[in-house]
Amino acid sequence: MSGAPAGAATRSWRLRGPATVSGAVGVPGDKSISHRALLLGAMAHGTTAIHGLLQGEDCRTTMAALRALGVEVAESPDGTLCVHGRGPEAWREPESVLDAGNSGTTLRLLAGVLAGRPFCSLLTGDGSLRRRPMRRIVDPLRAMGATVLGRAQGGFPPLAIGGGRLGGIAWRSPVASAQVKSAILLAGLQAAGETSVTEPLLSRDHTERMLSAFGLVPRRDGTTVTVPGGRRLTAAALTVPGDLSSAAFFLVAAAAGGPGELCVRDVGVNPTRTGLLDVLERMGAEVRRERGRVVGGEPVADLVVRGRGLRGVRVGAELIPRLIDEVPALAVAAALADGETVISGAAELRVKEVDRLSAVAEELGRMGAAIAATEDGLCIRGRAPLRGAAVSSRGDHRMAMSLAVAALFADGETVVRDVACADISFPGFARVLAETAPACGIREETAGV
Ligand code: S3P
């Protein structure tokens, strides 16, 4: 979503600070794991039952694309979702363009599968997604034998994919990106021979873990992962844990507030995702993991956070893949901490749903934060007093929710504009915030534009 189209209604949140969070909350299912459950279920043979799937817009987009490709996806009233897979061979040429909406994961992972299908597919997205770089998947898929065309020599969507017989490759990705890695692996599952991907730092490994649940255990050697081609995947029963990236907003609010405790139940704590927890601890917060267990190959725990007064911290490139989506929320924590925080090696944030480095610096700046974007990160001098202001998500879901958290610590009323995008990853966010921080009095308003 790249902002509401002219003539459409825009939704805003109106809330006021100061307000603290406390109690216990649950968050929706993990977005990355939900996409993979749908896609791998559709590539497998048999019925994959998925519990706790994220019912956000991005995942509904993946579901709609799979249906357009002839895959049967059934939703039952208790929220369980069944994907009736008959192998990728049963996918059929879509009659129209596949619209991935705002979802980079849908477009890039689907492109990987479609590269191995012997038909033509057209993939596009909204204004934001059409500005996001695609050469990172187009180059390896071409090297495997697929024909891929796109704007600017394959640089941007729409993409046209002429798939077919693929050969395995050993690909060295210049970026640590789970979307790139997964696109190549999903193509590799259909290729002749083995396919391996080496990345500069390990990105989230949900695809690799879930493949094991479907009966194919990828080989790992450092940051290289290898899959064999031509193996049949067998349907699995899956439970999706809560999304740490959605929990992040409440964890930051608790860590920067206090002295009360907040518990977020049933959150995925895969070590490739938990960078924010490490950083909040380094900043001085108490972060406890309770009832730790493994569900479907993914570690899960209840997270309990108590604020104790935060201090600024340095976050370098080696940590970025483990907290890539949490940087806007982390910036809010930094704005409330004693001293300076410097985040570097995060240039990837410039090619997310929006340029998140500029967006977070400018919007938090409107609230009084002393924050500047650098070429590849952020520099934040903490404890500049925050004041209520009119700010905008710019159509980016993680921006919308980070700004709402900042508003809890601002003096007076804040209006966060253009918040419909929060439904992408966290439908019901405002309701959960109202329960955990009742003093903020959050109200959703709709206005024509
Ligand atoms: C995702 C990977 C990350 C992340 C995105 C979801 C995934 O993107 O930012 O929100 O599900 O694979 P990159 O892999 O491009 O860094």
mmCIF file of N, CA, C and O and ligand atoms in Angstrom, residues 31-33 35-36 105 108-109 132 136 176-180 182 203-204 206 324-325 348 352-353 356 398, ligand 1:
data_model
loop_
_atom_site.group_PDB
_atom_site.id
_atom_site.type_symbol
_atom_site.label_atom_id
_atom_site.label_comp_id
_atom_site.label_asym_id
_atom_site.label_seq_id
_atom_site.Cartn_x
_atom_site.Cartn_y
_atom_site.Cartn_z
ATOM 1 N N LYS A 31 4.139 -13.323 9.854
ATOM 2 C CA LYS A 31 3.867 -13.054 8.431
ATOM 3 C C LYS A 31 4.766 -13.907 7.542
ATOM 4 O O LYS A 31 4.292 -14.527 6.591
ATOM 5 N N SER A 32 6.052 -13.951 7.849
ATOM 6 C CA SER A 32 6.977 -14.725 7.004
ATOM 7 C C SER A 32 6.601 -16.199 7.004
ATOM 8 O O SER A 32 6.595 -16.862 5.956
ATOM 9 N N ILE A 33 6.298 -16.727 8.180
ATOM 10 C CA ILE A 33 5.977 -18.156 8.283
ATOM 11 C C ILE A 33 4.641 -18.437 7.594
ATOM 12 O O ILE A 33 4.475 -19.469 6.930
ATOM 13 N N HIS A 35 3.290 -16.904 4.946
ATOM 14 C CA HIS A 35 3.492 -16.964 3.482
ATOM 15 C C HIS A 35 4.079 -18.317 3.081
ATOM 16 O O HIS A 35 3.660 -18.933 2.103
ATOM 17 N N ARG A 36 5.091 -18.735 3.842
ATOM 18 C CA ARG A 36 5.781 -19.994 3.493
ATOM 19 C C ARG A 36 4.869 -21.195 3.672
ATOM 20 O O ARG A 36 4.939 -22.155 2.899
ATOM 21 N N THR A 105 7.311 -10.279 -0.153
ATOM 22 C CA THR A 105 7.490 -11.719 0.046
ATOM 23 C C THR A 105 6.647 -12.499 -0.958
ATOM 24 O O THR A 105 7.124 -13.469 -1.562
ATOM 25 N N ARG A 108 8.335 -12.020 -4.565
ATOM 26 C CA ARG A 108 9.654 -12.631 -4.788
ATOM 27 C C ARG A 108 9.604 -14.154 -4.628
ATOM 28 O O ARG A 108 10.185 -14.886 -5.425
ATOM 29 N N LEU A 109 8.918 -14.647 -3.602
ATOM 30 C CA LEU A 109 8.876 -16.102 -3.423
ATOM 31 C C LEU A 109 8.074 -16.782 -4.536
ATOM 32 O O LEU A 109 8.462 -17.829 -5.051
ATOM 33 N N ARG A 132 10.320 -1.434 -5.793
ATOM 34 C CA ARG A 132 11.312 -2.214 -5.026
ATOM 35 C C ARG A 132 12.184 -3.067 -5.958
ATOM 36 O O ARG A 132 11.711 -3.576 -6.972
ATOM 37 N N ARG A 136 17.836 -8.636 -7.796
ATOM 38 C CA ARG A 136 18.375 -9.599 -6.834
ATOM 39 C C ARG A 136 17.747 -10.991 -6.968
ATOM 40 O O ARG A 136 18.356 -11.975 -6.580
ATOM 41 N N ALA A 176 22.017 -9.993 2.346
ATOM 42 C CA ALA A 176 21.450 -10.986 3.262
ATOM 43 C C ALA A 176 19.944 -10.788 3.217
ATOM 44 O O ALA A 176 19.420 -9.878 3.840
ATOM 45 N N SER A 177 19.260 -11.607 2.430
ATOM 46 C CA SER A 177 17.820 -11.427 2.250
ATOM 47 C C SER A 177 17.146 -12.786 2.184
ATOM 48 O O SER A 177 17.465 -13.612 1.328
ATOM 49 N N ALA A 178 16.190 -12.993 3.090
ATOM 50 C CA ALA A 178 15.463 -14.268 3.104
ATOM 51 C C ALA A 178 14.540 -14.376 1.904
ATOM 52 O O ALA A 178 14.227 -15.477 1.456
ATOM 53 N N GLN A 179 14.111 -13.234 1.376
ATOM 54 C CA GLN A 179 13.257 -13.296 0.189
ATOM 55 C C GLN A 179 14.054 -13.787 -1.005
ATOM 56 O O GLN A 179 13.582 -14.616 -1.788
ATOM 57 N N VAL A 180 15.279 -13.278 -1.142
ATOM 58 C CA VAL A 180 16.137 -13.716 -2.253
ATOM 59 C C VAL A 180 16.483 -15.197 -2.082
ATOM 60 O O VAL A 180 16.326 -16.013 -2.999
ATOM 61 N N SER A 182 14.988 -17.495 -0.428
ATOM 62 C CA SER A 182 13.836 -18.393 -0.567
ATOM 63 C C SER A 182 13.403 -18.512 -2.024
ATOM 64 O O SER A 182 13.026 -19.602 -2.478
ATOM 65 N N SER A 203 20.247 -14.767 6.932
ATOM 66 C CA SER A 203 18.927 -14.127 7.043
ATOM 67 C C SER A 203 17.962 -15.132 7.666
ATOM 68 O O SER A 203 18.314 -16.295 7.877
ATOM 69 N N ARG A 204 16.737 -14.703 7.928
ATOM 70 C CA ARG A 204 15.762 -15.589 8.593
ATOM 71 C C ARG A 204 15.667 -16.931 7.861
ATOM 72 O O ARG A 204 15.680 -16.963 6.619
ATOM 73 N N HIS A 206 13.261 -19.419 7.984
ATOM 74 C CA HIS A 206 11.964 -20.112 8.079
ATOM 75 C C HIS A 206 11.734 -21.088 6.929
ATOM 76 O O HIS A 206 11.136 -22.141 7.113
ATOM 77 N N ILE A 324 15.837 -6.595 10.994
ATOM 78 C CA ILE A 324 15.607 -5.715 9.844
ATOM 79 C C ILE A 324 14.261 -4.970 9.904
ATOM 80 O O ILE A 324 14.199 -3.774 9.640
ATOM 81 N N ASP A 325 13.193 -5.673 10.277
ATOM 82 C CA ASP A 325 11.872 -5.034 10.265
ATOM 83 C C ASP A 325 11.584 -4.263 11.553
ATOM 84 O O ASP A 325 10.557 -3.591 11.648
ATOM 85 N N GLU A 348 19.547 -1.450 3.505
ATOM 86 C CA GLU A 348 18.401 -2.206 2.979
ATOM 87 C C GLU A 348 17.065 -1.554 3.356
ATOM 88 O O GLU A 348 16.063 -1.730 2.673
ATOM 89 N N LYS A 352 12.634 -0.847 1.466
ATOM 90 C CA LYS A 352 11.478 -1.566 2.018
ATOM 91 C C LYS A 352 10.188 -0.908 1.501
ATOM 92 O O LYS A 352 10.228 -0.187 0.517
ATOM 93 N N GLU A 353 9.069 -1.128 2.191
ATOM 94 C CA GLU A 353 7.774 -0.617 1.714
ATOM 95 C C GLU A 353 7.860 0.881 1.409
ATOM 96 O O GLU A 353 7.229 1.381 0.475
ATOM 97 N N ARG A 356 12.574 3.539 4.781
ATOM 98 C CA ARG A 356 12.266 3.621 6.220
ATOM 99 C C ARG A 356 13.273 4.478 6.997
ATOM 100 O O ARG A 356 12.943 4.951 8.076
ATOM 101 N N ARG A 398 4.695 -0.805 9.298
ATOM 102 C CA ARG A 398 5.556 -0.765 10.486
ATOM 103 C C ARG A 398 5.789 0.675 10.951
ATOM 104 O O ARG A 398 5.970 0.933 12.135
HETATM 105 C C1 S3P B 1 10.933 -11.379 4.726
HETATM 106 C C2 S3P B 1 12.239 -11.032 4.637
HETATM 107 C C3 S3P B 1 12.744 -9.684 4.900
HETATM 108 C C4 S3P B 1 11.744 -8.839 5.660
HETATM 109 C C5 S3P B 1 10.369 -8.968 5.116
HETATM 110 C C6 S3P B 1 9.901 -10.418 5.150
HETATM 111 C C7 S3P B 1 10.543 -12.762 4.396
HETATM 112 O O1 S3P B 1 13.003 -9.050 3.660
HETATM 113 O O2 S3P B 1 12.146 -7.489 5.661
HETATM 114 O O3 S3P B 1 9.453 -8.184 5.870
HETATM 115 O O4 S3P B 1 9.417 -13.172 4.739
HETATM 116 O O5 S3P B 1 11.352 -13.464 3.792
HETATM 117 P P1 S3P B 1 14.395 -9.285 2.903
HETATM 118 O O6 S3P B 1 14.607 -10.728 2.818
HETATM 119 O O7 S3P B 1 14.250 -8.724 1.531
HETATM 120 O O8 S3P B 1 15.401 -8.529 3.744
#
